mmCIF file with all atom_site columns, C-alpha atoms in Angstrom:
data_model
loop_
_atom_site.group_PDB
_atom_site.id
_atom_site.type_symbol
_atom_site.label_atom_id
_atom_site.label_alt_id
_atom_site.label_comp_id
_atom_site.label_asym_id
_atom_site.label_entity_id
_atom_site.label_seq_id
_atom_site.pdbx_PDB_ins_code
_atom_site.Cartn_x
_atom_site.Cartn_y
_atom_site.Cartn_z
_atom_site.occupancy
_atom_site.B_iso_or_equiv
_atom_site.pdbx_formal_charge
_atom_site.auth_seq_id
_atom_site.auth_comp_id
_atom_site.auth_asym_id
_atom_site.auth_atom_id
_atom_site.pdbx_PDB_model_num
ATOM 1   C CA . MET U 1 1   ? 5.202   -9.190  21.419  1.00 46.00 ? 1   MET U CA 1
ATOM 2   C CA . LYS U 1 2   ? 5.719   -9.518  17.717  1.00 50.00 ? 2   LYS U CA 1
ATOM 3   C CA . LYS U 1 3   ? 3.018   -6.812  17.009  1.00 51.00 ? 3   LYS U CA 1
ATOM 4   C CA . ARG U 1 4   ? 4.867   -4.452  19.415  1.00 51.00 ? 4   ARG U CA 1
ATOM 5   C CA . ARG U 1 5   ? 8.063   -4.909  17.471  1.00 51.00 ? 5   ARG U CA 1
ATOM 6   C CA . PHE U 1 6   ? 6.228   -4.078  14.301  1.00 51.00 ? 6   PHE U CA 1
ATOM 7   C CA . ALA U 1 7   ? 4.495   -1.068  15.775  1.00 52.00 ? 7   ALA U CA 1
ATOM 8   C CA . ALA U 1 8   ? 7.883   0.353   16.795  1.00 52.00 ? 8   ALA U CA 1
ATOM 9   C CA . ILE U 1 9   ? 9.321   -0.081  13.318  1.00 53.00 ? 9   ILE U CA 1
ATOM 10  C CA . LEU U 1 10  ? 6.706   2.015   11.398  1.00 52.00 ? 10  LEU U CA 1
ATOM 11  C CA . PRO U 1 11  ? 6.945   5.188   13.396  1.00 55.00 ? 11  PRO U CA 1
ATOM 12  C CA . LEU U 1 12  ? 10.660  5.118   12.937  1.00 51.00 ? 12  LEU U CA 1
ATOM 13  C CA . ALA U 1 13  ? 10.199  4.741   9.137   1.00 53.00 ? 13  ALA U CA 1
ATOM 14  C CA . PHE U 1 14  ? 7.593   7.477   9.154   1.00 52.00 ? 14  PHE U CA 1
ATOM 15  C CA . ALA U 1 15  ? 9.938   9.832   11.083  1.00 53.00 ? 15  ALA U CA 1
ATOM 16  C CA . ALA U 1 16  ? 12.720  9.164   8.569   1.00 51.00 ? 16  ALA U CA 1
ATOM 17  C CA . ALA U 1 17  ? 10.403  9.911   5.806   1.00 49.00 ? 17  ALA U CA 1
ATOM 18  C CA . VAL U 1 18  ? 9.457   13.543  6.997   1.00 52.00 ? 18  VAL U CA 1
ATOM 19  C CA . PRO U 1 19  ? 10.754  15.969  4.416   1.00 48.00 ? 19  PRO U CA 1
ATOM 20  C CA . ALA U 1 20  ? 13.716  18.052  5.670   1.00 46.00 ? 20  ALA U CA 1
ATOM 21  C CA . GLN U 1 21  ? 12.336  20.900  3.630   1.00 51.00 ? 21  GLN U CA 1
ATOM 22  C CA . ALA U 1 22  ? 9.153   21.657  2.019   1.00 66.00 ? 22  ALA U CA 1
ATOM 23  C CA . SER U 1 23  ? 10.485  21.516  -1.530  1.00 86.00 ? 23  SER U CA 1
ATOM 24  C CA . GLU U 1 24  ? 9.177   19.303  -4.217  1.00 86.00 ? 24  GLU U CA 1
ATOM 25  C CA . LYS U 1 25  ? 12.314  17.327  -4.203  1.00 89.00 ? 25  LYS U CA 1
ATOM 26  C CA . GLY U 1 26  ? 12.139  16.911  -0.380  1.00 90.00 ? 26  GLY U CA 1
ATOM 27  C CA . TRP U 1 27  ? 8.586   15.582  -0.683  1.00 93.00 ? 27  TRP U CA 1
ATOM 28  C CA . ASP U 1 28  ? 9.495   13.326  -3.459  1.00 92.00 ? 28  ASP U CA 1
ATOM 29  C CA . ASP U 1 29  ? 12.514  11.824  -1.563  1.00 92.00 ? 29  ASP U CA 1
ATOM 30  C CA . ALA U 1 30  ? 10.424  11.451  1.664   1.00 93.00 ? 30  ALA U CA 1
ATOM 31  C CA . GLY U 1 31  ? 7.646   9.618   -0.177  1.00 94.00 ? 31  GLY U CA 1
ATOM 32  C CA . THR U 1 32  ? 10.148  7.311   -1.843  1.00 95.00 ? 32  THR U CA 1
ATOM 33  C CA . VAL U 1 33  ? 11.724  6.460   1.537   1.00 95.00 ? 33  VAL U CA 1
ATOM 34  C CA . ALA U 1 34  ? 8.293   5.886   3.124   1.00 95.00 ? 34  ALA U CA 1
ATOM 35  C CA . LYS U 1 35  ? 7.278   3.646   0.192   1.00 97.00 ? 35  LYS U CA 1
ATOM 36  C CA . ASN U 1 36  ? 10.428  1.649   0.397   1.00 96.00 ? 36  ASN U CA 1
ATOM 37  C CA . ALA U 1 37  ? 10.030  1.241   4.248   1.00 96.00 ? 37  ALA U CA 1
ATOM 38  C CA . LEU U 1 38  ? 6.534   -0.135  3.796   1.00 96.00 ? 38  LEU U CA 1
ATOM 39  C CA . VAL U 1 39  ? 7.704   -2.687  1.130   1.00 97.00 ? 39  VAL U CA 1
ATOM 40  C CA . VAL U 1 40  ? 10.486  -3.823  3.485   1.00 96.00 ? 40  VAL U CA 1
ATOM 41  C CA . ALA U 1 41  ? 7.958   -4.105  6.354   1.00 95.00 ? 41  ALA U CA 1
ATOM 42  C CA . ALA U 1 42  ? 5.540   -6.096  4.136   1.00 96.00 ? 42  ALA U CA 1
ATOM 43  C CA . PHE U 1 43  ? 8.312   -8.633  3.410   1.00 96.00 ? 43  PHE U CA 1
ATOM 44  C CA . GLY U 1 44  ? 10.250  -8.319  6.536   1.00 94.00 ? 44  GLY U CA 1
ATOM 45  C CA . VAL U 1 45  ? 7.503   -8.755  9.132   1.00 92.00 ? 45  VAL U CA 1
ATOM 46  C CA . PRO U 1 46  ? 6.512   -12.226 7.899   1.00 92.00 ? 46  PRO U CA 1
ATOM 47  C CA . ALA U 1 47  ? 10.135  -13.271 7.252   1.00 92.00 ? 47  ALA U CA 1
ATOM 48  C CA . VAL U 1 48  ? 11.152  -12.477 10.758  1.00 89.00 ? 48  VAL U CA 1
ATOM 49  C CA . GLN U 1 49  ? 8.166   -14.621 11.989  1.00 85.00 ? 49  GLN U CA 1
ATOM 50  C CA . GLY U 1 50  ? 9.090   -17.380 9.735   1.00 89.00 ? 50  GLY U CA 1
ATOM 51  C CA . ASP U 1 51  ? 5.754   -16.792 7.947   1.00 90.00 ? 51  ASP U CA 1
ATOM 52  C CA . TRP U 1 52  ? 6.832   -17.795 4.450   1.00 93.00 ? 52  TRP U CA 1
ATOM 53  C CA . GLU U 1 53  ? 3.337   -17.896 3.010   1.00 92.00 ? 53  GLU U CA 1
ATOM 54  C CA . GLY U 1 54  ? 3.040   -14.329 4.256   1.00 93.00 ? 54  GLY U CA 1
ATOM 55  C CA . VAL U 1 55  ? 6.228   -13.492 2.359   1.00 95.00 ? 55  VAL U CA 1
ATOM 56  C CA . LEU U 1 56  ? 4.804   -15.046 -0.834  1.00 96.00 ? 56  LEU U CA 1
ATOM 57  C CA . GLU U 1 57  ? 1.506   -13.236 -0.501  1.00 96.00 ? 57  GLU U CA 1
ATOM 58  C CA . ALA U 1 58  ? 3.308   -9.902  0.037   1.00 96.00 ? 58  ALA U CA 1
ATOM 59  C CA . GLY U 1 59  ? 5.157   -10.615 -3.216  1.00 96.00 ? 59  GLY U CA 1
ATOM 60  C CA . GLY U 1 60  ? 1.950   -11.383 -4.957  1.00 96.00 ? 60  GLY U CA 1
ATOM 61  C CA . SER U 1 61  ? 0.161   -8.356  -3.583  1.00 97.00 ? 61  SER U CA 1
ATOM 62  C CA . ILE U 1 62  ? 2.949   -5.858  -4.418  1.00 97.00 ? 62  ILE U CA 1
ATOM 63  C CA . GLY U 1 63  ? 3.871   -7.600  -7.696  1.00 96.00 ? 63  GLY U CA 1
ATOM 64  C CA . GLY U 1 64  ? 0.192   -7.678  -8.887  1.00 96.00 ? 64  GLY U CA 1
ATOM 65  C CA . THR U 1 65  ? -0.280  -4.045  -7.947  1.00 97.00 ? 65  THR U CA 1
ATOM 66  C CA . ILE U 1 66  ? 2.765   -2.954  -9.920  1.00 97.00 ? 66  ILE U CA 1
ATOM 67  C CA . LEU U 1 67  ? 1.592   -4.839  -12.984 1.00 97.00 ? 67  LEU U CA 1
ATOM 68  C CA . ILE U 1 68  ? -1.940  -3.310  -12.832 1.00 97.00 ? 68  ILE U CA 1
ATOM 69  C CA . THR U 1 69  ? -0.491  0.121   -12.197 1.00 97.00 ? 69  THR U CA 1
ATOM 70  C CA . GLN U 1 70  ? 2.031   -0.014  -15.011 1.00 97.00 ? 70  GLN U CA 1
ATOM 71  C CA . GLY U 1 71  ? -0.666  -1.386  -17.436 1.00 96.00 ? 71  GLY U CA 1
ATOM 72  C CA . LEU U 1 72  ? -2.858  1.490   -16.637 1.00 97.00 ? 72  LEU U CA 1
ATOM 73  C CA . LYS U 1 73  ? -0.015  4.013   -17.140 1.00 97.00 ? 73  LYS U CA 1
ATOM 74  C CA . GLU U 1 74  ? 0.488   2.607   -20.600 1.00 96.00 ? 74  GLU U CA 1
ATOM 75  C CA . ALA U 1 75  ? -3.208  2.410   -21.467 1.00 96.00 ? 75  ALA U CA 1
ATOM 76  C CA . PHE U 1 76  ? -4.045  5.886   -20.125 1.00 96.00 ? 76  PHE U CA 1
ATOM 77  C CA . PRO U 1 77  ? -1.197  8.307   -20.594 1.00 95.00 ? 77  PRO U CA 1
ATOM 78  C CA . SER U 1 78  ? -1.569  11.448  -18.448 1.00 95.00 ? 78  SER U CA 1
ATOM 79  C CA . ARG U 1 79  ? 0.880   14.340  -18.089 1.00 96.00 ? 79  ARG U CA 1
ATOM 80  C CA . ARG U 1 80  ? 2.326   14.797  -14.699 1.00 95.00 ? 80  ARG U CA 1
ATOM 81  C CA . PRO U 1 81  ? 1.705   18.093  -12.937 1.00 95.00 ? 81  PRO U CA 1
ATOM 82  C CA . ASP U 1 82  ? 5.439   18.819  -13.153 1.00 93.00 ? 82  ASP U CA 1
ATOM 83  C CA . GLY U 1 83  ? 5.433   18.047  -16.888 1.00 92.00 ? 83  GLY U CA 1
ATOM 84  C CA . SER U 1 84  ? 8.192   15.554  -16.709 1.00 93.00 ? 84  SER U CA 1
ATOM 85  C CA . ASP U 1 85  ? 6.359   12.628  -18.538 1.00 94.00 ? 85  ASP U CA 1
ATOM 86  C CA . ASN U 1 86  ? 3.026   11.011  -19.405 1.00 95.00 ? 86  ASN U CA 1
ATOM 87  C CA . LYS U 1 87  ? 3.000   8.498   -16.560 1.00 95.00 ? 87  LYS U CA 1
ATOM 88  C CA . SER U 1 88  ? 0.804   10.265  -13.965 1.00 94.00 ? 88  SER U CA 1
ATOM 89  C CA . PHE U 1 89  ? -2.108  7.932   -13.894 1.00 96.00 ? 89  PHE U CA 1
ATOM 90  C CA . PRO U 1 90  ? -2.252  6.170   -11.500 1.00 97.00 ? 90  PRO U CA 1
ATOM 91  C CA . SER U 1 91  ? 0.349   6.786   -8.821  1.00 97.00 ? 91  SER U CA 1
ATOM 92  C CA . GLY U 1 92  ? 2.763   3.813   -8.597  1.00 96.00 ? 92  GLY U CA 1
ATOM 93  C CA . HIS U 1 93  ? 4.352   4.982   -5.320  1.00 97.00 ? 93  HIS U CA 1
ATOM 94  C CA . THR U 1 94  ? 0.829   5.201   -3.777  1.00 98.00 ? 94  THR U CA 1
ATOM 95  C CA . SER U 1 95  ? -0.432  1.857   -5.173  1.00 98.00 ? 95  SER U CA 1
ATOM 96  C CA . THR U 1 96  ? 2.630   0.112   -3.977  1.00 98.00 ? 96  THR U CA 1
ATOM 97  C CA . SER U 1 97  ? 2.423   1.608   -0.488  1.00 98.00 ? 97  SER U CA 1
ATOM 98  C CA . PHE U 1 98  ? -1.225  0.706   -0.075  1.00 98.00 ? 98  PHE U CA 1
ATOM 99  C CA . ALA U 1 99  ? -0.655  -2.842  -1.309  1.00 98.00 ? 99  ALA U CA 1
ATOM 100 C CA . ALA U 1 100 ? 2.078   -3.275  1.374   1.00 97.00 ? 100 ALA U CA 1
ATOM 101 C CA . ALA U 1 101 ? -0.281  -1.681  4.056   1.00 97.00 ? 101 ALA U CA 1
ATOM 102 C CA . ALA U 1 102 ? -3.221  -3.794  2.946   1.00 97.00 ? 102 ALA U CA 1
ATOM 103 C CA . THR U 1 103 ? -1.060  -6.890  3.026   1.00 96.00 ? 103 THR U CA 1
ATOM 104 C CA . LEU U 1 104 ? 0.072   -6.104  6.601   1.00 95.00 ? 104 LEU U CA 1
ATOM 105 C CA . HIS U 1 105 ? -3.431  -5.224  7.670   1.00 95.00 ? 105 HIS U CA 1
ATOM 106 C CA . ASN U 1 106 ? -5.129  -8.294  6.193   1.00 93.00 ? 106 ASN U CA 1
ATOM 107 C CA . ARG U 1 107 ? -2.375  -10.796 7.410   1.00 92.00 ? 107 ARG U CA 1
ATOM 108 C CA . TYR U 1 108 ? -1.728  -9.358  10.830  1.00 90.00 ? 108 TYR U CA 1
ATOM 109 C CA . GLY U 1 109 ? -4.773  -7.149  11.873  1.00 89.00 ? 109 GLY U CA 1
ATOM 110 C CA . TRP U 1 110 ? -5.391  -3.623  12.438  1.00 88.00 ? 110 TRP U CA 1
ATOM 111 C CA . GLU U 1 111 ? -2.510  -3.192  14.932  1.00 88.00 ? 111 GLU U CA 1
ATOM 112 C CA . ALA U 1 112 ? -0.255  -3.631  11.948  1.00 90.00 ? 112 ALA U CA 1
ATOM 113 C CA . GLY U 1 113 ? -2.481  -2.082  9.364   1.00 92.00 ? 113 GLY U CA 1
ATOM 114 C CA . LEU U 1 114 ? -3.243  1.252   11.028  1.00 93.00 ? 114 LEU U CA 1
ATOM 115 C CA . PRO U 1 115 ? 0.320   2.503   11.199  1.00 94.00 ? 115 PRO U CA 1
ATOM 116 C CA . ALA U 1 116 ? 0.937   1.076   7.692   1.00 95.00 ? 116 ALA U CA 1
ATOM 117 C CA . TYR U 1 117 ? -1.998  2.965   6.272   1.00 97.00 ? 117 TYR U CA 1
ATOM 118 C CA . VAL U 1 118 ? -0.817  6.167   7.920   1.00 96.00 ? 118 VAL U CA 1
ATOM 119 C CA . VAL U 1 119 ? 2.465   5.847   6.208   1.00 96.00 ? 119 VAL U CA 1
ATOM 120 C CA . ALA U 1 120 ? 0.802   4.911   2.899   1.00 97.00 ? 120 ALA U CA 1
ATOM 121 C CA . SER U 1 121 ? -1.372  8.030   3.155   1.00 97.00 ? 121 SER U CA 1
ATOM 122 C CA . PHE U 1 122 ? 1.760   10.046  3.765   1.00 97.00 ? 122 PHE U CA 1
ATOM 123 C CA . VAL U 1 123 ? 3.276   8.662   0.525   1.00 97.00 ? 123 VAL U CA 1
ATOM 124 C CA . GLY U 1 124 ? 0.085   9.679   -1.324  1.00 97.00 ? 124 GLY U CA 1
ATOM 125 C CA . LEU U 1 125 ? 0.334   13.254  0.103   1.00 96.00 ? 125 LEU U CA 1
ATOM 126 C CA . SER U 1 126 ? 4.007   13.422  -0.761  1.00 96.00 ? 126 SER U CA 1
ATOM 127 C CA . ARG U 1 127 ? 3.278   12.480  -4.447  1.00 96.00 ? 127 ARG U CA 1
ATOM 128 C CA . VAL U 1 128 ? 0.767   15.448  -4.735  1.00 96.00 ? 128 VAL U CA 1
ATOM 129 C CA . GLU U 1 129 ? 3.154   17.859  -2.870  1.00 95.00 ? 129 GLU U CA 1
ATOM 130 C CA . ALA U 1 130 ? 6.050   16.814  -5.096  1.00 95.00 ? 130 ALA U CA 1
ATOM 131 C CA . ARG U 1 131 ? 3.806   17.636  -8.206  1.00 95.00 ? 131 ARG U CA 1
ATOM 132 C CA . LYS U 1 132 ? 4.289   14.156  -9.482  1.00 96.00 ? 132 LYS U CA 1
ATOM 133 C CA . HIS U 1 133 ? 0.536   13.308  -9.372  1.00 96.00 ? 133 HIS U CA 1
ATOM 134 C CA . ARG U 1 134 ? -2.895  14.887  -8.978  1.00 97.00 ? 134 ARG U CA 1
ATOM 135 C CA . VAL U 1 135 ? -5.227  13.892  -6.111  1.00 97.00 ? 135 VAL U CA 1
ATOM 136 C CA . GLY U 1 136 ? -7.159  11.538  -8.530  1.00 96.00 ? 136 GLY U CA 1
ATOM 137 C CA . ASP U 1 137 ? -3.986  9.693   -9.435  1.00 97.00 ? 137 ASP U CA 1
ATOM 138 C CA . VAL U 1 138 ? -3.273  9.043   -5.794  1.00 97.00 ? 138 VAL U CA 1
ATOM 139 C CA . LEU U 1 139 ? -6.769  8.036   -4.935  1.00 97.00 ? 139 LEU U CA 1
ATOM 140 C CA . VAL U 1 140 ? -6.882  5.446   -7.791  1.00 97.00 ? 140 VAL U CA 1
ATOM 141 C CA . GLY U 1 141 ? -3.461  4.196   -6.811  1.00 97.00 ? 141 GLY U CA 1
ATOM 142 C CA . ALA U 1 142 ? -4.651  3.742   -3.129  1.00 97.00 ? 142 ALA U CA 1
ATOM 143 C CA . ALA U 1 143 ? -7.726  1.855   -4.344  1.00 97.00 ? 143 ALA U CA 1
ATOM 144 C CA . ILE U 1 144 ? -5.685  -0.461  -6.572  1.00 97.00 ? 144 ILE U CA 1
ATOM 145 C CA . GLY U 1 145 ? -3.118  -1.255  -3.877  1.00 97.00 ? 145 GLY U CA 1
ATOM 146 C CA . THR U 1 146 ? -5.749  -1.775  -1.154  1.00 97.00 ? 146 THR U CA 1
ATOM 147 C CA . ALA U 1 147 ? -7.932  -4.053  -3.301  1.00 96.00 ? 147 ALA U CA 1
ATOM 148 C CA . THR U 1 148 ? -4.947  -6.121  -4.507  1.00 96.00 ? 148 THR U CA 1
ATOM 149 C CA . GLY U 1 149 ? -3.528  -6.402  -1.059  1.00 95.00 ? 149 GLY U CA 1
ATOM 150 C CA . HIS U 1 150 ? -6.790  -7.626  0.334   1.00 93.00 ? 150 HIS U CA 1
ATOM 151 C CA . LEU U 1 151 ? -7.661  -9.944  -2.507  1.00 94.00 ? 151 LEU U CA 1
ATOM 152 C CA . ILE U 1 152 ? -4.278  -11.755 -2.494  1.00 93.00 ? 152 ILE U CA 1
ATOM 153 C CA . THR U 1 153 ? -3.360  -11.866 1.172   1.00 90.00 ? 153 THR U CA 1
ATOM 154 C CA . THR U 1 154 ? -5.017  -14.185 3.620   1.00 86.00 ? 154 THR U CA 1
ATOM 155 C CA . LYS U 1 155 ? -5.223  -13.721 7.329   1.00 82.00 ? 155 LYS U CA 1
ATOM 156 C CA . ALA U 1 156 ? -2.492  -15.468 9.397   1.00 76.00 ? 156 ALA U CA 1
ATOM 157 C CA . ASN U 1 157 ? -5.635  -16.943 11.103  1.00 62.00 ? 157 ASN U CA 1
ATOM 158 C CA . ASP U 1 158 ? -7.790  -17.801 8.104   1.00 56.00 ? 158 ASP U CA 1
ATOM 159 C CA . ARG U 1 159 ? -11.034 -18.197 10.040  1.00 56.00 ? 159 ARG U CA 1
ATOM 160 C CA . VAL U 1 160 ? -11.967 -14.719 9.136   1.00 51.00 ? 160 VAL U CA 1
ATOM 161 C CA . ARG U 1 161 ? -11.836 -13.553 5.560   1.00 55.00 ? 161 ARG U CA 1
ATOM 162 C CA . ILE U 1 162 ? -12.575 -10.141 4.119   1.00 56.00 ? 162 ILE U CA 1
ATOM 163 C CA . PHE U 1 163 ? -13.363 -9.816  0.523   1.00 59.00 ? 163 PHE U CA 1
ATOM 164 C CA . PRO U 1 164 ? -13.897 -6.343  -1.125  1.00 67.00 ? 164 PRO U CA 1
ATOM 165 C CA . TRP U 1 165 ? -15.870 -6.375  -4.371  1.00 69.00 ? 165 TRP U CA 1
ATOM 166 C CA . GLY U 1 166 ? -17.372 -4.040  -6.957  1.00 73.00 ? 166 GLY U CA 1
ATOM 167 C CA . ASP U 1 167 ? -18.929 -3.784  -10.326 1.00 77.00 ? 167 ASP U CA 1
ATOM 168 C CA . THR U 1 168 ? -20.310 -0.871  -12.349 1.00 79.00 ? 168 THR U CA 1
ATOM 169 C CA . LYS U 1 169 ? -23.444 -0.495  -10.241 1.00 82.00 ? 169 LYS U CA 1
ATOM 170 C CA . SER U 1 170 ? -22.286 -1.144  -6.669  1.00 79.00 ? 170 SER U CA 1
ATOM 171 C CA . ALA U 1 171 ? -19.589 -2.256  -4.302  1.00 75.00 ? 171 ALA U CA 1
ATOM 172 C CA . GLY U 1 172 ? -19.164 -3.785  -0.944  1.00 73.00 ? 172 GLY U CA 1
ATOM 173 C CA . VAL U 1 173 ? -17.302 -5.956  1.404   1.00 64.00 ? 173 VAL U CA 1
ATOM 174 C CA . ASP U 1 174 ? -18.093 -9.635  2.118   1.00 67.00 ? 174 ASP U CA 1
ATOM 175 C CA . VAL U 1 175 ? -16.896 -10.992 5.478   1.00 60.00 ? 175 VAL U CA 1
ATOM 176 C CA . THR U 1 176 ? -16.776 -14.707 5.968   1.00 62.00 ? 176 THR U CA 1
ATOM 177 C CA . LEU U 1 177 ? -16.342 -16.423 9.369   1.00 57.00 ? 177 LEU U CA 1
ATOM 178 C CA . ARG U 1 178 ? -15.353 -20.062 9.770   1.00 60.00 ? 178 ARG U CA 1
ATOM 179 C CA . PHE U 1 179 ? -16.182 -21.788 12.955  1.00 59.00 ? 179 PHE U CA 1
#
């Protein structure tokens, strides 16, 4: 029942985020609306369910993602495609959106995660179409948000844990089951 309510919220947020026109400003506005909807969902879904641990984990995932993203923007200045500033790398909208989606996915399962990832992917697309980022900026932002969301968030049922990992030579995912 609760998952159905959540599944009904995200398509509405996605529909509201579709650009009214195919201008850079329209894409920018639509991506911002979609990002904000995901952040509200990441905090709102656990709050509505009285899952205060989930609310705290959403804050940790999104907050940690923002700190990492802003640190990289300062450490590696990169000119935006529209020339507006040197804060292109990585995409903050995308990293925040994927952190929210990963939090929902890891905490509540694929039923919540799949529509959230669709909306997060739309945010990434909107950033490229608005000429705020290059594809690489968006991909790195998506990786940061996804990794942070999965590392900080636990499952509502903690008998199953998924832990992505990586180093300079390899990467993978560890899955732990508790019986």
